[in-house]
C-alpha cells in the first residue's frame, strides 16, 4: 500500500518506472516523473524475516521545490562568496605591504 500527500493516490501503485531495481534488493536515487510531476526520489527495500523484499520506502522531492529552495539560497551564497574573496584579497594585500 502506498502513503501519499494526495489522498487520491493512497493505496495505488507507485509510478515512475524506477521500482524494479528496488524490488530486486537495491537502494537507489532516481530522477523520475511520479504522480505529482518530475522529482528526485530515494528508495530502499524493506525485508521480511526470511530476507525477501516485502516493500519499499520511498522519499521524494519535486524538482520545482528543489529549484525554488536553491534559488532562495543562491543570492546569499554569491554574496558570501564575494565578501570572502574581497576579504581574502584585502588581507593578502595587508600582509604583503607589512612584509616589505
Short mmCIF file of N, CA and C in Angstrom, two decimals:
data_model
loop_
_atom_site.label_atom_id
_atom_site.label_comp_id
_atom_site.label_asym_id
_atom_site.label_seq_id
_atom_site.Cartn_x
_atom_site.Cartn_y
_atom_site.Cartn_z
N UNK A 1 0.85 -1.17 0.00
CA UNK A 1 0.00 0.00 0.00
C UNK A 1 0.89 1.23 0.00
N UNK A 2 0.45 2.25 -0.65
CA UNK A 2 1.22 3.48 -0.78
C UNK A 2 0.62 4.57 0.10
N UNK A 3 1.49 5.29 0.82
CA UNK A 3 1.08 6.51 1.51
C UNK A 3 1.44 7.66 0.59
N UNK A 4 0.70 8.74 0.67
CA UNK A 4 0.92 9.82 -0.29
C UNK A 4 0.36 11.11 0.27
N UNK A 5 0.90 12.23 -0.20
CA UNK A 5 0.39 13.54 0.23
C UNK A 5 -0.96 13.86 -0.42
N UNK A 6 -1.27 13.18 -1.50
CA UNK A 6 -2.55 13.34 -2.17
C UNK A 6 -3.45 12.16 -1.81
N UNK A 7 -4.59 12.43 -1.21
CA UNK A 7 -5.49 11.36 -0.76
C UNK A 7 -5.90 10.42 -1.89
N UNK A 8 -6.02 10.95 -3.11
CA UNK A 8 -6.43 10.13 -4.25
C UNK A 8 -5.39 9.06 -4.60
N UNK A 9 -4.14 9.27 -4.21
CA UNK A 9 -3.06 8.35 -4.57
C UNK A 9 -2.83 7.25 -3.53
N UNK A 10 -3.41 7.39 -2.34
CA UNK A 10 -3.18 6.42 -1.27
C UNK A 10 -3.70 5.05 -1.69
N UNK A 11 -2.86 4.04 -1.52
CA UNK A 11 -3.22 2.67 -1.84
C UNK A 11 -2.93 2.25 -3.27
N UNK A 12 -2.59 3.20 -4.14
CA UNK A 12 -2.28 2.87 -5.53
C UNK A 12 -0.81 2.48 -5.67
N UNK A 13 -0.47 1.85 -6.78
CA UNK A 13 0.92 1.50 -7.06
C UNK A 13 1.71 2.76 -7.41
N UNK A 14 3.01 2.74 -7.05
CA UNK A 14 3.89 3.85 -7.36
C UNK A 14 4.13 3.92 -8.86
N UNK A 15 4.22 5.14 -9.39
CA UNK A 15 4.53 5.33 -10.80
C UNK A 15 5.92 5.94 -10.92
N UNK A 16 6.50 5.82 -12.07
CA UNK A 16 7.81 6.41 -12.31
C UNK A 16 8.76 5.45 -13.00
N UNK A 17 8.46 4.16 -12.96
CA UNK A 17 9.28 3.20 -13.68
C UNK A 17 10.62 2.88 -13.05
N UNK A 18 10.83 3.26 -11.79
CA UNK A 18 12.12 3.01 -11.16
C UNK A 18 12.03 2.03 -9.99
N UNK A 19 10.96 1.25 -9.92
CA UNK A 19 10.74 0.38 -8.77
C UNK A 19 11.39 -1.00 -8.91
N UNK A 20 11.66 -1.44 -10.14
CA UNK A 20 12.18 -2.79 -10.35
C UNK A 20 13.50 -3.02 -9.61
N UNK A 21 14.41 -2.07 -9.68
CA UNK A 21 15.71 -2.23 -9.02
C UNK A 21 15.55 -2.35 -7.51
N UNK A 22 14.59 -1.63 -6.95
CA UNK A 22 14.37 -1.66 -5.50
C UNK A 22 13.78 -3.00 -5.09
N UNK A 23 12.82 -3.50 -5.86
CA UNK A 23 12.24 -4.80 -5.55
C UNK A 23 13.24 -5.94 -5.79
N UNK A 24 14.32 -5.65 -6.53
CA UNK A 24 15.41 -6.62 -6.71
C UNK A 24 16.40 -6.54 -5.56
N UNK A 25 16.19 -5.61 -4.61
CA UNK A 25 17.04 -5.52 -3.42
C UNK A 25 18.05 -4.40 -3.42
N UNK A 26 17.95 -3.46 -4.35
CA UNK A 26 18.91 -2.35 -4.43
C UNK A 26 18.31 -1.06 -3.92
N UNK A 27 19.11 -0.28 -3.20
CA UNK A 27 18.71 1.08 -2.83
C UNK A 27 19.12 1.99 -3.98
N UNK A 28 18.23 2.93 -4.34
CA UNK A 28 18.51 3.79 -5.48
C UNK A 28 18.14 5.24 -5.19
N UNK A 29 18.71 6.12 -5.97
CA UNK A 29 18.28 7.52 -6.05
C UNK A 29 18.00 7.77 -7.52
N UNK A 30 16.83 8.27 -7.84
CA UNK A 30 16.47 8.45 -9.25
C UNK A 30 15.74 9.76 -9.47
N UNK A 31 15.86 10.24 -10.70
CA UNK A 31 15.08 11.39 -11.14
C UNK A 31 14.02 10.83 -12.09
N UNK A 32 12.77 11.00 -11.71
CA UNK A 32 11.69 10.39 -12.48
C UNK A 32 10.45 11.27 -12.43
N UNK A 33 9.46 10.92 -13.22
CA UNK A 33 8.18 11.63 -13.19
C UNK A 33 7.19 10.75 -12.45
N UNK A 34 6.79 11.20 -11.26
CA UNK A 34 5.82 10.48 -10.45
C UNK A 34 4.42 11.06 -10.63
N UNK A 35 3.54 10.71 -9.73
CA UNK A 35 2.14 11.14 -9.83
C UNK A 35 1.96 12.65 -9.64
N UNK A 36 2.92 13.31 -8.98
CA UNK A 36 2.82 14.76 -8.76
C UNK A 36 3.67 15.56 -9.75
N UNK A 37 4.47 14.86 -10.58
CA UNK A 37 5.31 15.54 -11.55
C UNK A 37 6.76 15.12 -11.41
N UNK A 38 7.68 15.82 -12.13
CA UNK A 38 9.10 15.47 -12.09
C UNK A 38 9.67 15.64 -10.68
N UNK A 39 10.46 14.64 -10.27
CA UNK A 39 11.02 14.72 -8.94
C UNK A 39 12.29 13.90 -8.77
N UNK A 40 12.90 14.05 -7.63
CA UNK A 40 14.08 13.30 -7.23
C UNK A 40 13.64 12.42 -6.09
N UNK A 41 13.94 11.11 -6.18
CA UNK A 41 13.40 10.19 -5.20
C UNK A 41 14.46 9.18 -4.78
N UNK A 42 14.50 8.91 -3.48
CA UNK A 42 15.37 7.88 -2.94
C UNK A 42 14.50 6.73 -2.46
N UNK A 43 14.92 5.49 -2.79
CA UNK A 43 14.13 4.32 -2.42
C UNK A 43 15.05 3.23 -1.88
N UNK A 44 14.55 2.49 -0.91
CA UNK A 44 15.28 1.35 -0.38
C UNK A 44 14.30 0.23 -0.05
N UNK A 45 14.72 -1.02 -0.21
CA UNK A 45 13.80 -2.13 0.05
C UNK A 45 13.60 -2.39 1.55
N UNK A 46 12.46 -2.98 1.88
CA UNK A 46 12.15 -3.46 3.23
C UNK A 46 12.11 -4.98 3.15
N UNK A 47 12.83 -5.62 4.06
CA UNK A 47 12.93 -7.09 4.03
C UNK A 47 12.11 -7.71 5.16
N UNK A 48 11.58 -8.93 4.91
CA UNK A 48 10.91 -9.68 5.96
C UNK A 48 11.95 -10.56 6.67
N UNK A 49 11.52 -11.35 7.64
CA UNK A 49 12.44 -12.19 8.40
C UNK A 49 13.15 -13.23 7.55
N UNK A 50 12.57 -13.59 6.42
CA UNK A 50 13.17 -14.57 5.52
C UNK A 50 14.16 -13.93 4.55
N UNK A 51 14.35 -12.61 4.65
CA UNK A 51 15.28 -11.91 3.76
C UNK A 51 14.71 -11.56 2.40
N UNK A 52 13.40 -11.68 2.25
CA UNK A 52 12.75 -11.34 0.99
C UNK A 52 12.25 -9.89 1.04
N UNK A 53 12.30 -9.24 -0.12
CA UNK A 53 11.79 -7.87 -0.20
C UNK A 53 10.27 -7.93 -0.09
N UNK A 54 9.75 -7.20 0.92
CA UNK A 54 8.30 -7.20 1.11
C UNK A 54 7.68 -5.82 0.89
N UNK A 55 8.54 -4.82 0.66
CA UNK A 55 8.04 -3.47 0.44
C UNK A 55 9.17 -2.52 0.12
N UNK A 56 8.82 -1.26 -0.02
CA UNK A 56 9.78 -0.22 -0.40
C UNK A 56 9.51 1.03 0.42
N UNK A 57 10.57 1.68 0.87
CA UNK A 57 10.45 3.01 1.46
C UNK A 57 10.93 3.98 0.40
N UNK A 58 10.12 4.98 0.12
CA UNK A 58 10.45 5.95 -0.91
C UNK A 58 10.22 7.36 -0.38
N UNK A 59 11.23 8.22 -0.55
CA UNK A 59 11.11 9.62 -0.15
C UNK A 59 11.44 10.45 -1.37
N UNK A 60 10.57 11.39 -1.70
CA UNK A 60 10.80 12.18 -2.90
C UNK A 60 10.55 13.66 -2.71
N UNK A 61 11.18 14.42 -3.56
CA UNK A 61 11.00 15.87 -3.59
C UNK A 61 10.75 16.28 -5.03
N UNK A 62 9.80 17.16 -5.24
CA UNK A 62 9.52 17.67 -6.58
C UNK A 62 10.68 18.55 -7.04
N UNK A 63 11.07 18.43 -8.31
CA UNK A 63 12.16 19.25 -8.83
C UNK A 63 11.84 20.73 -8.72
N UNK A 64 10.58 21.10 -8.88
CA UNK A 64 10.20 22.52 -8.75
C UNK A 64 10.50 23.02 -7.33
N UNK A 65 10.24 22.18 -6.33
CA UNK A 65 10.52 22.57 -4.94
C UNK A 65 12.03 22.67 -4.70
N UNK A 66 12.79 21.75 -5.30
CA UNK A 66 14.25 21.79 -5.15
C UNK A 66 14.80 23.05 -5.80
N UNK A 67 14.33 23.36 -7.01
CA UNK A 67 14.78 24.57 -7.71
C UNK A 67 14.45 25.83 -6.92
N UNK A 68 13.27 25.86 -6.32
CA UNK A 68 12.86 27.01 -5.52
C UNK A 68 13.76 27.18 -4.30
N UNK A 69 14.11 26.10 -3.66
CA UNK A 69 14.98 26.15 -2.49
C UNK A 69 16.38 26.62 -2.88
N UNK A 70 16.89 26.09 -4.00
CA UNK A 70 18.22 26.50 -4.46
C UNK A 70 18.23 27.99 -4.77
N UNK A 71 17.19 28.47 -5.45
CA UNK A 71 17.14 29.89 -5.80
C UNK A 71 17.08 30.78 -4.57
N UNK A 72 16.40 30.31 -3.52
CA UNK A 72 16.30 31.13 -2.31
C UNK A 72 17.65 31.30 -1.61
N UNK A 73 18.57 30.36 -1.81
CA UNK A 73 19.89 30.44 -1.19
C UNK A 73 20.97 30.97 -2.13
N UNK A 74 20.70 30.97 -3.43
CA UNK A 74 21.71 31.34 -4.41
C UNK A 74 22.27 32.74 -4.17
N UNK A 75 21.42 33.73 -3.95
CA UNK A 75 21.89 35.10 -3.73
C UNK A 75 22.78 35.19 -2.49
N UNK A 76 22.38 34.52 -1.43
CA UNK A 76 23.19 34.53 -0.21
C UNK A 76 24.56 33.92 -0.44
N UNK A 77 24.59 32.82 -1.17
CA UNK A 77 25.87 32.15 -1.43
C UNK A 77 26.78 33.04 -2.27
N UNK A 78 26.23 33.72 -3.27
CA UNK A 78 27.03 34.62 -4.11
C UNK A 78 27.57 35.77 -3.28
N UNK A 79 26.75 36.38 -2.44
CA UNK A 79 27.18 37.50 -1.60
C UNK A 79 28.28 37.05 -0.64
N UNK A 80 28.08 35.93 0.03
CA UNK A 80 29.09 35.43 0.97
C UNK A 80 30.39 35.12 0.22
N UNK A 81 30.29 34.55 -0.98
CA UNK A 81 31.48 34.25 -1.77
C UNK A 81 32.24 35.51 -2.15
N UNK A 82 31.53 36.54 -2.59
CA UNK A 82 32.18 37.79 -2.99
C UNK A 82 32.82 38.46 -1.78
N UNK A 83 32.12 38.52 -0.66
CA UNK A 83 32.67 39.14 0.55
C UNK A 83 33.91 38.38 1.01
N UNK A 84 33.87 37.06 0.97
CA UNK A 84 35.01 36.25 1.37
C UNK A 84 36.20 36.49 0.45
N UNK A 85 35.94 36.55 -0.85
CA UNK A 85 37.00 36.82 -1.81
C UNK A 85 37.63 38.18 -1.57
N UNK A 86 36.80 39.21 -1.39
CA UNK A 86 37.32 40.55 -1.15
C UNK A 86 38.10 40.63 0.16
N UNK A 87 37.61 39.96 1.18
CA UNK A 87 38.32 39.93 2.46
C UNK A 87 39.66 39.23 2.31
N UNK A 88 39.70 38.17 1.54
CA UNK A 88 40.96 37.45 1.29
C UNK A 88 41.96 38.31 0.54
N UNK A 89 41.49 39.04 -0.47
CA UNK A 89 42.37 39.93 -1.24
C UNK A 89 42.90 41.04 -0.34
N UNK A 90 42.02 41.63 0.49
CA UNK A 90 42.44 42.71 1.38
C UNK A 90 43.47 42.21 2.39
N UNK A 91 43.27 41.06 2.96
CA UNK A 91 44.22 40.50 3.93
C UNK A 91 45.55 40.17 3.26
N UNK A 92 45.50 39.67 2.04
CA UNK A 92 46.73 39.36 1.31
C UNK A 92 47.51 40.63 1.04
N UNK A 93 46.82 41.68 0.62
CA UNK A 93 47.49 42.96 0.36
C UNK A 93 48.08 43.52 1.66
N UNK A 94 47.35 43.41 2.74
CA UNK A 94 47.82 43.90 4.03
C UNK A 94 49.07 43.14 4.46
N UNK A 95 49.07 41.85 4.31
CA UNK A 95 50.25 41.06 4.68
C UNK A 95 51.43 41.36 3.76
N UNK A 96 51.15 41.53 2.46
CA UNK A 96 52.23 41.82 1.52
C UNK A 96 52.85 43.18 1.81
N UNK A 97 52.05 44.17 2.17
CA UNK A 97 52.57 45.52 2.46
C UNK A 97 53.35 45.53 3.78
N UNK A 98 52.89 44.77 4.77
CA UNK A 98 53.57 44.78 6.07
C UNK A 98 54.85 43.97 6.02
N UNK A 99 54.99 43.06 5.06
CA UNK A 99 56.21 42.24 4.94
C UNK A 99 57.32 43.02 4.24
N UNK A 100 57.00 44.10 3.53
CA UNK A 100 58.03 44.84 2.80
C UNK A 100 58.70 45.88 3.63
#
